[in-house]
PDB file of C-alpha atoms in Angstrom:
ATOM      1  CA  MET A   1    -155.662 -79.861  27.989  1.00 43.00           C
ATOM      2  CA  THR A   2    -154.123 -83.184  26.846  1.00 40.00           C
ATOM      3  CA  ASN A   3    -150.483 -82.998  25.809  1.00 42.00           C
ATOM      4  CA  THR A   4    -150.367 -84.773  22.486  1.00 40.00           C
ATOM      5  CA  ASN A   5    -146.588 -84.876  22.424  1.00 42.00           C
ATOM      6  CA  THR A   6    -146.301 -87.352  25.313  1.00 43.00           C
ATOM      7  CA  ILE A   7    -146.401 -91.086  24.676  1.00 40.00           C
ATOM      8  CA  ASP A   8    -149.116 -92.625  26.834  1.00 39.00           C
ATOM      9  CA  THR A   9    -149.139 -96.412  27.015  1.00 38.00           C
ATOM     10  CA  PRO A  10    -150.866 -98.969  29.487  1.00 37.00           C
ATOM     11  CA  LEU A  11    -148.364-100.662  32.124  1.00 38.00           C
ATOM     12  CA  HIS A  12    -149.289-103.032  34.949  1.00 35.00           C
ATOM     13  CA  ALA A  13    -147.114-102.841  38.082  1.00 34.00           C
ATOM     14  CA  THR A  14    -146.272-105.634  40.453  1.00 36.00           C
ATOM     15  CA  GLN A  15    -144.354-104.800  43.568  1.00 35.00           C
ATOM     16  CA  PRO A  16    -142.697-102.398  44.119  1.00 38.00           C
ATOM     17  CA  THR A  17    -144.847 -99.773  42.405  1.00 44.00           C
ATOM     18  CA  PRO A  18    -142.734 -98.284  39.550  1.00 57.00           C
ATOM     19  CA  ASN A  19    -142.355 -94.692  38.562  1.00 70.00           C
ATOM     20  CA  THR A  20    -145.052 -94.105  35.918  1.00 82.00           C
ATOM     21  CA  GLN A  21    -143.040 -91.435  34.063  1.00 89.00           C
ATOM     22  CA  TRP A  22    -139.900 -92.215  32.045  1.00 90.00           C
ATOM     23  CA  VAL A  23    -137.785 -89.816  30.014  1.00 94.00           C
ATOM     24  CA  LEU A  24    -136.866 -90.675  26.448  1.00 94.00           C
ATOM     25  CA  ALA A  25    -133.359 -89.308  25.938  1.00 94.00           C
ATOM     26  CA  SER A  26    -133.643 -88.158  22.357  1.00 89.00           C
ATOM     27  CA  ASN A  27    -134.385 -85.024  20.402  1.00 86.00           C
ATOM     28  CA  ASN A  28    -134.306 -86.786  17.019  1.00 83.00           C
ATOM     29  CA  LYS A  29    -137.742 -86.312  15.399  1.00 84.00           C
ATOM     30  CA  GLY A  30    -137.459 -89.476  13.347  1.00 81.00           C
ATOM     31  CA  LYS A  31    -136.591 -91.636  16.347  1.00 83.00           C
ATOM     32  CA  LEU A  32    -139.242 -90.019  18.484  1.00 85.00           C
ATOM     33  CA  ALA A  33    -141.919 -90.847  15.910  1.00 85.00           C
ATOM     34  CA  GLU A  34    -140.806 -94.502  15.777  1.00 83.00           C
ATOM     35  CA  PHE A  35    -140.562 -94.791  19.566  1.00 82.00           C
ATOM     36  CA  LYS A  36    -144.086 -93.309  19.949  1.00 83.00           C
ATOM     37  CA  ARG A  37    -145.515 -96.067  17.758  1.00 83.00           C
ATOM     38  CA  LEU A  38    -143.397 -98.825  19.333  1.00 81.00           C
ATOM     39  CA  PHE A  39    -144.248 -97.915  22.915  1.00 80.00           C
ATOM     40  CA  ALA A  40    -147.930 -97.575  22.048  1.00 81.00           C
ATOM     41  CA  GLU A  41    -147.853-101.085  20.634  1.00 80.00           C
ATOM     42  CA  ALA A  42    -146.148-102.347  23.817  1.00 77.00           C
ATOM     43  CA  ASN A  43    -149.209-101.452  25.846  1.00 76.00           C
ATOM     44  CA  LEU A  44    -147.409-100.049  28.890  1.00 74.00           C
ATOM     45  CA  GLU A  45    -149.098 -97.881  31.528  1.00 74.00           C
ATOM     46  CA  VAL A  46    -146.282 -95.422  31.551  1.00 80.00           C
ATOM     47  CA  THR A  47    -145.968 -91.870  30.243  1.00 85.00           C
ATOM     48  CA  ILE A  48    -142.867 -91.552  28.117  1.00 86.00           C
ATOM     49  CA  ILE A  49    -141.701 -87.943  28.027  1.00 92.00           C
ATOM     50  CA  PRO A  50    -139.278 -86.848  25.263  1.00 93.00           C
ATOM     51  CA  GLN A  51    -136.409 -84.988  26.918  1.00 95.00           C
ATOM     52  CA  GLY A  52    -137.023 -81.868  24.831  1.00 93.00           C
ATOM     53  CA  GLN A  53    -140.269 -81.295  26.711  1.00 94.00           C
ATOM     54  CA  LEU A  54    -138.176 -80.966  29.873  1.00 95.00           C
ATOM     55  CA  ASP A  55    -135.665 -78.648  28.178  1.00 95.00           C
ATOM     56  CA  ILE A  56    -132.987 -81.306  28.374  1.00 96.00           C
ATOM     57  CA  GLU A  57    -130.352 -80.823  25.679  1.00 94.00           C
ATOM     58  CA  ASP A  58    -128.509 -83.660  24.018  1.00 93.00           C
ATOM     59  CA  ALA A  59    -125.702 -85.247  26.029  1.00 95.00           C
ATOM     60  CA  ILE A  60    -122.117 -85.158  24.831  1.00 95.00           C
ATOM     61  CA  GLU A  61    -121.608 -88.530  23.160  1.00 94.00           C
ATOM     62  CA  ASP A  62    -117.965 -89.234  23.844  1.00 95.00           C
ATOM     63  CA  GLY A  63    -118.180 -93.019  24.171  1.00 97.00           C
ATOM     64  CA  LEU A  64    -116.474 -95.381  21.717  1.00 97.00           C
ATOM     65  CA  SER A  65    -119.394 -97.767  21.260  1.00 98.00           C
ATOM     66  CA  PHE A  66    -123.152 -97.768  20.885  1.00 98.00           C
ATOM     67  CA  VAL A  67    -123.496 -99.218  24.359  1.00 98.00           C
ATOM     68  CA  GLU A  68    -121.350 -96.536  26.021  1.00 98.00           C
ATOM     69  CA  ASN A  69    -123.196 -93.680  24.232  1.00 98.00           C
ATOM     70  CA  ALA A  70    -126.643 -95.104  25.089  1.00 98.00           C
ATOM     71  CA  ILE A  71    -125.718 -95.261  28.762  1.00 98.00           C
ATOM     72  CA  ILE A  72    -124.230 -91.756  28.725  1.00 98.00           C
ATOM     73  CA  LYS A  73    -127.442 -90.338  27.251  1.00 97.00           C
ATOM     74  CA  ALA A  74    -129.698 -92.244  29.627  1.00 97.00           C
ATOM     75  CA  ARG A  75    -127.733 -91.112  32.713  1.00 98.00           C
ATOM     76  CA  HIS A  76    -127.679 -87.485  31.444  1.00 98.00           C
ATOM     77  CA  ALA A  77    -131.467 -87.364  31.023  1.00 97.00           C
ATOM     78  CA  SER A  78    -132.126 -89.133  34.301  1.00 97.00           C
ATOM     79  CA  ARG A  79    -129.769 -86.919  36.289  1.00 98.00           C
ATOM     80  CA  ILE A  80    -131.409 -83.702  35.034  1.00 97.00           C
ATOM     81  CA  SER A  81    -135.020 -84.954  35.257  1.00 97.00           C
ATOM     82  CA  GLY A  82    -134.816 -87.092  38.398  1.00 96.00           C
ATOM     83  CA  LEU A  83    -136.763 -89.790  36.486  1.00 95.00           C
ATOM     84  CA  PRO A  84    -135.939 -93.194  34.940  1.00 94.00           C
ATOM     85  CA  ALA A  85    -134.614 -92.700  31.440  1.00 95.00           C
ATOM     86  CA  ILE A  86    -134.348 -94.703  28.205  1.00 95.00           C
ATOM     87  CA  ALA A  87    -131.779 -93.819  25.592  1.00 96.00           C
ATOM     88  CA  ASP A  88    -131.109 -95.101  22.101  1.00 94.00           C
ATOM     89  CA  ASP A  89    -127.819 -95.079  20.286  1.00 96.00           C
ATOM     90  CA  SER A  90    -128.057 -96.352  16.799  1.00 96.00           C
ATOM     91  CA  GLY A  91    -126.405 -96.205  13.401  1.00 97.00           C
ATOM     92  CA  LEU A  92    -125.357 -97.897  10.254  1.00 98.00           C
ATOM     93  CA  CYS A  93    -122.330-100.194  10.098  1.00 98.00           C
ATOM     94  CA  VAL A  94    -120.788-101.178   6.767  1.00 98.00           C
ATOM     95  CA  PRO A  95    -118.153-103.933   7.196  1.00 97.00           C
ATOM     96  CA  ALA A  96    -116.409-102.960   3.961  1.00 97.00           C
ATOM     97  CA  LEU A  97    -115.736 -99.536   5.542  1.00 98.00           C
ATOM     98  CA  GLY A  98    -114.455-100.911   8.823  1.00 98.00           C
ATOM     99  CA  ASN A  99    -117.995-100.646  10.221  1.00 98.00           C
ATOM    100  CA  ALA A 100    -118.229 -96.954   9.441  1.00 98.00           C
ATOM    101  CA  PRO A 101    -120.202 -94.760   9.791  1.00 98.00           C
ATOM    102  CA  GLY A 102    -120.995 -96.593  13.063  1.00 98.00           C
ATOM    103  CA  ILE A 103    -121.406 -94.397  16.142  1.00 98.00           C
ATOM    104  CA  TYR A 104    -120.758 -91.350  13.907  1.00 97.00           C
ATOM    105  CA  SER A 105    -123.685 -92.079  11.605  1.00 97.00           C
ATOM    106  CA  ALA A 106    -125.608 -88.905  12.405  1.00 94.00           C
ATOM    107  CA  ARG A 107    -122.569 -86.706  11.706  1.00 95.00           C
ATOM    108  CA  TYR A 108    -120.746 -88.806   9.129  1.00 97.00           C
ATOM    109  CA  ALA A 109    -120.372 -85.840   6.725  1.00 96.00           C
ATOM    110  CA  GLY A 110    -119.525 -83.406   9.485  1.00 93.00           C
ATOM    111  CA  GLU A 111    -122.876 -81.713  10.125  1.00 90.00           C
ATOM    112  CA  HIS A 112    -125.043 -83.448  12.687  1.00 87.00           C
ATOM    113  CA  GLY A 113    -128.317 -84.736  11.302  1.00 87.00           C
ATOM    114  CA  ASN A 114    -127.840 -83.779   7.642  1.00 94.00           C
ATOM    115  CA  ASP A 115    -129.250 -86.906   6.051  1.00 95.00           C
ATOM    116  CA  SER A 116    -128.591 -85.918   2.423  1.00 95.00           C
ATOM    117  CA  LYS A 117    -124.957 -85.123   3.033  1.00 97.00           C
ATOM    118  CA  ASN A 118    -124.431 -88.271   5.107  1.00 97.00           C
ATOM    119  CA  ASN A 119    -125.947 -90.422   2.336  1.00 97.00           C
ATOM    120  CA  ALA A 120    -123.866 -88.691  -0.311  1.00 97.00           C
ATOM    121  CA  LYS A 121    -120.659 -89.303   1.646  1.00 98.00           C
ATOM    122  CA  LEU A 122    -121.553 -92.947   2.177  1.00 98.00           C
ATOM    123  CA  MET A 123    -122.094 -93.456  -1.556  1.00 97.00           C
ATOM    124  CA  ALA A 124    -118.837 -91.640  -2.367  1.00 97.00           C
ATOM    125  CA  ASP A 125    -116.875 -93.714   0.111  1.00 98.00           C
ATOM    126  CA  LEU A 126    -118.249 -96.923  -1.370  1.00 97.00           C
ATOM    127  CA  GLN A 127    -117.368 -96.038  -4.979  1.00 96.00           C
ATOM    128  CA  PRO A 128    -113.816 -97.544  -4.964  1.00 95.00           C
ATOM    129  CA  ILE A 129    -115.065-100.673  -3.202  1.00 94.00           C
ATOM    130  CA  ARG A 130    -117.796-101.151  -5.769  1.00 94.00           C
ATOM    131  CA  ALA A 131    -115.266-100.593  -8.579  1.00 92.00           C
ATOM    132  CA  ALA A 132    -113.027-103.291  -7.189  1.00 92.00           C
ATOM    133  CA  LYS A 133    -115.897-105.771  -6.587  1.00 85.00           C
ATOM    134  CA  SER A 134    -118.494-104.763  -9.139  1.00 78.00           C
ATOM    135  CA  ASP A 135    -120.678-107.853  -8.852  1.00 83.00           C
ATOM    136  CA  ALA A 136    -120.647-108.182  -5.039  1.00 90.00           C
ATOM    137  CA  PRO A 137    -123.376-106.530  -2.925  1.00 95.00           C
ATOM    138  CA  VAL A 138    -122.213-104.194  -0.178  1.00 97.00           C
ATOM    139  CA  GLU A 139    -123.455-105.544   3.105  1.00 98.00           C
ATOM    140  CA  GLY A 140    -124.644-103.276   5.851  1.00 98.00           C
ATOM    141  CA  LEU A 141    -126.431-103.497   9.169  1.00 98.00           C
ATOM    142  CA  PHE A 142    -128.398-101.093  11.255  1.00 98.00           C
ATOM    143  CA  VAL A 143    -127.585-101.271  14.960  1.00 98.00           C
ATOM    144  CA  CYS A 144    -129.726-100.076  17.830  1.00 97.00           C
ATOM    145  CA  VAL A 145    -128.685-100.240  21.467  1.00 98.00           C
ATOM    146  CA  LEU A 146    -131.195 -99.188  24.143  1.00 96.00           C
ATOM    147  CA  ALA A 147    -130.135 -98.402  27.679  1.00 97.00           C
ATOM    148  CA  MET A 148    -132.564 -97.830  30.547  1.00 94.00           C
ATOM    149  CA  VAL A 149    -131.532 -96.536  33.953  1.00 94.00           C
ATOM    150  CA  ARG A 150    -133.866 -96.390  36.953  1.00 92.00           C
ATOM    151  CA  HIS A 151    -131.863 -93.482  38.339  1.00 94.00           C
ATOM    152  CA  ALA A 152    -128.804 -91.555  37.197  1.00 96.00           C
ATOM    153  CA  ASP A 153    -126.306 -93.707  39.096  1.00 96.00           C
ATOM    154  CA  ASP A 154    -128.002 -97.014  38.386  1.00 94.00           C
ATOM    155  CA  PRO A 155    -125.223 -99.686  38.548  1.00 93.00           C
ATOM    156  CA  LEU A 156    -127.301-102.172  36.504  1.00 91.00           C
ATOM    157  CA  PRO A 157    -128.598-100.456  33.351  1.00 94.00           C
ATOM    158  CA  ILE A 158    -130.954-102.555  31.276  1.00 94.00           C
ATOM    159  CA  ILE A 159    -129.346-103.081  27.874  1.00 97.00           C
ATOM    160  CA  ALA A 160    -131.039-104.313  24.690  1.00 97.00           C
ATOM    161  CA  GLN A 161    -129.606-104.595  21.184  1.00 97.00           C
ATOM    162  CA  GLY A 162    -131.161-105.029  17.776  1.00 97.00           C
ATOM    163  CA  LEU A 163    -129.375-105.750  14.485  1.00 98.00           C
ATOM    164  CA  TRP A 164    -131.011-105.362  11.076  1.00 98.00           C
ATOM    165  CA  HIS A 165    -129.041-106.860   8.157  1.00 98.00           C
ATOM    166  CA  GLY A 166    -129.328-105.661   4.570  1.00 98.00           C
ATOM    167  CA  GLU A 167    -127.324-104.184   1.709  1.00 98.00           C
ATOM    168  CA  ILE A 168    -126.323-100.696   0.702  1.00 98.00           C
ATOM    169  CA  SER A 169    -127.977 -99.725  -2.568  1.00 97.00           C
ATOM    170  CA  GLU A 170    -126.191 -97.633  -5.185  1.00 95.00           C
ATOM    171  CA  THR A 171    -129.256 -95.379  -5.488  1.00 95.00           C
ATOM    172  CA  ALA A 172    -131.879 -94.067  -3.083  1.00 96.00           C
ATOM    173  CA  HIS A 173    -135.314 -95.754  -2.977  1.00 96.00           C
ATOM    174  CA  GLY A 174    -138.498 -94.607  -1.195  1.00 95.00           C
ATOM    175  CA  ASP A 175    -139.413 -91.433   0.562  1.00 92.00           C
ATOM    176  CA  GLY A 176    -140.248 -92.659   4.095  1.00 91.00           C
ATOM    177  CA  GLY A 177    -138.143 -93.154   7.158  1.00 90.00           C
ATOM    178  CA  PHE A 178    -135.060 -91.047   7.857  1.00 92.00           C
ATOM    179  CA  GLY A 179    -131.277 -91.225   7.951  1.00 95.00           C
ATOM    180  CA  TYR A 180    -129.863 -93.942   5.702  1.00 97.00           C
ATOM    181  CA  ASP A 181    -133.207 -95.645   5.132  1.00 97.00           C
ATOM    182  CA  PRO A 182    -133.364 -94.803   1.387  1.00 97.00           C
ATOM    183  CA  LEU A 183    -130.019 -96.618   0.830  1.00 98.00           C
ATOM    184  CA  PHE A 184    -130.689 -99.605   3.073  1.00 98.00           C
ATOM    185  CA  TRP A 185    -131.857-102.347   0.748  1.00 98.00           C
ATOM    186  CA  LEU A 186    -133.664-105.490   1.891  1.00 98.00           C
ATOM    187  CA  PRO A 187    -133.099-108.145  -0.803  1.00 97.00           C
ATOM    188  CA  ASP A 188    -135.748-110.539   0.557  1.00 96.00           C
ATOM    189  CA  LEU A 189    -138.373-107.815   0.307  1.00 97.00           C
ATOM    190  CA  GLN A 190    -136.937-106.116  -2.800  1.00 97.00           C
ATOM    191  CA  ALA A 191    -137.491-102.802  -1.027  1.00 97.00           C
ATOM    192  CA  SER A 192    -135.543-100.227   0.917  1.00 98.00           C
ATOM    193  CA  ALA A 193    -136.203 -99.353   4.547  1.00 97.00           C
ATOM    194  CA  ALA A 194    -137.618 -96.034   3.256  1.00 97.00           C
ATOM    195  CA  SER A 195    -140.155 -97.905   1.129  1.00 97.00           C
ATOM    196  CA  LEU A 196    -141.722 -99.758   4.050  1.00 96.00           C
ATOM    197  CA  SER A 197    -144.783 -98.657   5.945  1.00 95.00           C
ATOM    198  CA  ALA A 198    -144.150 -97.566   9.501  1.00 90.00           C
ATOM    199  CA  ALA A 199    -145.823-100.720  10.849  1.00 90.00           C
ATOM    200  CA  ASP A 200    -143.817-103.047   8.585  1.00 95.00           C
ATOM    201  CA  LYS A 201    -140.562-101.277   9.415  1.00 94.00           C
ATOM    202  CA  ASN A 202    -141.164-101.447  13.176  1.00 89.00           C
ATOM    203  CA  SER A 203    -141.921-105.148  12.967  1.00 92.00           C
ATOM    204  CA  ILE A 204    -138.445-106.044  11.642  1.00 96.00           C
ATOM    205  CA  SER A 205    -136.157-103.076  12.277  1.00 95.00           C
ATOM    206  CA  HIS A 206    -133.197-102.823  14.622  1.00 96.00           C
ATOM    207  CA  ARG A 207    -135.195-100.442  16.821  1.00 93.00           C
ATOM    208  CA  GLY A 208    -138.225-102.706  16.913  1.00 91.00           C
ATOM    209  CA  GLN A 209    -136.001-105.675  17.869  1.00 95.00           C
ATOM    210  CA  ALA A 210    -134.328-103.697  20.630  1.00 95.00           C
ATOM    211  CA  ILE A 211    -137.654-102.527  22.112  1.00 91.00           C
ATOM    212  CA  GLN A 212    -138.925-106.111  22.269  1.00 91.00           C
ATOM    213  CA  GLN A 213    -135.687-107.194  24.059  1.00 93.00           C
ATOM    214  CA  LEU A 214    -136.043-104.322  26.516  1.00 90.00           C
ATOM    215  CA  LEU A 215    -139.637-105.153  27.277  1.00 87.00           C
ATOM    216  CA  ALA A 216    -138.771-108.827  27.836  1.00 88.00           C
ATOM    217  CA  GLN A 217    -136.306-107.810  30.552  1.00 86.00           C
ATOM    218  CA  LEU A 218    -138.573-105.447  32.463  1.00 79.00           C
ATOM    219  CA  PRO A 219    -140.467-108.113  34.440  1.00 74.00           C
ATOM    220  CA  PHE A 220    -137.219-109.554  35.727  1.00 63.00           C
ATOM    221  CA  LEU A 221    -135.131-106.417  36.294  1.00 57.00           C
ATOM    222  CA  TYR A 222    -137.718-103.747  37.041  1.00 52.00           C
ATOM    223  CA  LYS A 223    -140.586-105.769  38.558  1.00 52.00           C
ATOM    224  CA  TYR A 224    -142.864-104.742  35.708  1.00 42.00           C
ATOM    225  CA  SER A 225    -145.299-106.885  33.769  1.00 39.00           C
ATOM    226  CA  TYR A 226    -146.701-105.664  30.517  1.00 40.00           C
ATOM    227  CA  LYS A 227    -149.618-106.658  28.373  1.00 43.00           C
ATOM    228  CA  GLY A 228    -147.697-107.094  25.137  1.00 42.00           C
ATOM    229  CA  LYS A 229    -146.173-110.122  23.530  1.00 41.00           C
ATOM    230  CA  LYS A 230    -145.477-113.054  25.872  1.00 39.00           C
ATOM    231  CA  HIS A 231    -141.909-114.305  26.181  1.00 39.00           C
ATOM    232  CA  LYS A 232    -141.070-117.819  27.368  1.00 41.00           C
ATOM    233  CA  GLU A 233    -138.779-118.103  30.340  1.00 42.00           C
ATOM    234  CA  THR A 234    -135.609-120.128  29.809  1.00 39.00           C
TER     235      THR A 234
END
């Protein structure tokens, strides 16, 4: 029987032959859905296994930056599984709030993963700032850092970062996506992240950018070649 929860993608190996199974260190359903589409588009011959299928619980994220937390999660999944692992740490940064919610985006209102409460707290925290600067848009950016380790003690993790700039809307728009997507407004498109199709979002999002950066590094750092977009060597 085919396991429909794994992410199967075509990868070409040069030498040495790579491990053809990687663990994706996330149990976030929204992220897993986006990664499934992004890795499928990358055309890798690797089976990406969400850590939940291996009964791996979430790591304790006690780093002080997106980079630290991504590495912590990747090492945690790799150590338990014995496989290479990829981890994502991502969130929303609002400069007017000192870059909060930042690494605490998923638990900004206290309860981990409660999108409605997190969005409500963000809007409440921005009220005095909007009152003081009523005509100025509130800038925000989504951040995604990916870390890949070939083994749990890998001294050279592969790091990729994507930044997606936009504004924080005063009201929610759209019913797609997850997290802060309904409040993340894209003025050039006159749409929120939650209003975009999955394909359109992945083509410009912080996570889509980070995936492309990660893939571009694989031929040099992991001896992989992939049949996706070509990147010029510099």
